[in-house]
Each structure stands twice: as structure tokens, then as C-alpha cells.
Amino acid sequence: VVITDVIVSRDLTSAKVFFSVDADSNKIVVSLLNKASGFFRSSLSKTLDLRHTPTLSFIYDTTPNTGARIDDLLSKL
């Protein structure tokens, strides 16, 4: 799993965590990461100096796969 981007809301109450993983396992990984979001949030709260720790939502990022596909197509030209 590779974290590709994190977008935090202005009020710091939520964060969208974009990640990349093998396309075949993305649905399983999304489910597992979202189930573990409480653990990640708890770990973050120990490190961040914020009044409230943002809730985390994990979203599969298709950008790396799309880029690889484009590179593959261009190499075949």
C-alpha cells in the first residue's frame, strides 16, 4: 500500500487518504483500511498536537494505474 495523497478539511475534522495498491486487491484493502481507521486515528492523536483528530476515509487512487497504462500504450507505438 502506497499513500498517494491526503486531503484534510479546512476545519481539520476529516481527512481523505488516497492510496494505491495492486488493482486486484483494492476492494479488500479499502475495507481493511476503513476498518482500521480508528487505530490509525488513535495513533495520529498521540503524534499530532490538535484538539480533535480528523476522521479518516480511505479512497483507492486510480491515477498510478492509469499512468502505467498510458506508459505501456506509448511504449507500443
XYZ file of C-alpha atoms in Angstrom:
77
model
C 0.000 0.000 0.000
C 1.336 3.405 -1.021
C -0.250 6.617 0.273
C -0.527 8.929 -2.756
C -2.319 11.950 -1.286
C -4.113 13.227 1.800
C -6.741 15.959 1.691
C -7.688 17.438 5.055
C -10.827 19.535 5.512
C -10.402 23.202 6.446
C -11.731 22.618 9.950
C -9.430 19.582 10.390
C -12.334 17.284 11.274
C -11.849 14.857 8.389
C -9.164 13.619 6.044
C -9.393 11.698 2.780
C -6.421 9.375 2.427
C -5.777 8.285 -1.153
C -3.741 5.129 -1.668
C -2.508 2.887 -4.430
C -2.313 -0.881 -4.383
C -2.496 -3.779 -6.823
C -5.778 -3.304 -8.732
C -6.916 -6.861 -7.950
C -6.920 -6.272 -4.198
C -8.201 -2.698 -3.995
C -11.685 -3.558 -2.669
C -10.301 -5.747 0.106
C -7.675 -3.168 1.066
C -10.250 -0.318 1.151
C -12.386 -2.383 3.503
C -9.467 -3.291 5.765
C -8.104 0.252 5.926
C -11.510 1.704 6.761
C -11.978 -0.921 9.490
C -8.581 0.043 10.928
C -9.221 3.795 10.677
C -9.896 4.004 14.421
C -6.471 2.531 15.145
C -4.789 4.961 12.725
C -6.733 7.867 14.208
C -5.668 6.873 17.717
C -2.034 6.653 16.616
C -2.256 10.074 14.958
C -3.757 11.625 18.083
C -0.619 10.676 20.009
C 1.586 12.443 17.451
C -0.466 15.454 16.363
C -0.931 18.458 18.585
C -4.583 19.049 17.666
C -7.661 19.453 19.781
C -9.519 16.867 17.663
C -8.021 14.190 15.459
C -9.541 14.053 11.958
C -11.716 11.113 10.971
C -10.041 9.161 8.180
C -11.593 7.921 4.939
C -9.504 5.714 2.677
C -10.012 6.031 -1.075
C -8.408 3.908 -3.786
C -6.408 6.152 -6.145
C -6.571 5.006 -9.771
C -4.081 7.620 -11.011
C -0.924 5.429 -10.765
C -2.628 2.585 -12.661
C -3.825 4.976 -15.353
C -0.333 6.429 -15.721
C 1.201 2.967 -16.045
C -1.373 2.034 -18.679
C -0.600 5.188 -20.683
C 3.149 4.479 -20.470
C 2.528 0.932 -21.695
C 0.446 2.149 -24.645
C 3.034 4.777 -25.587
C 5.858 2.237 -25.495
C 3.969 0.096 -28.025
C 3.872 2.938 -30.581
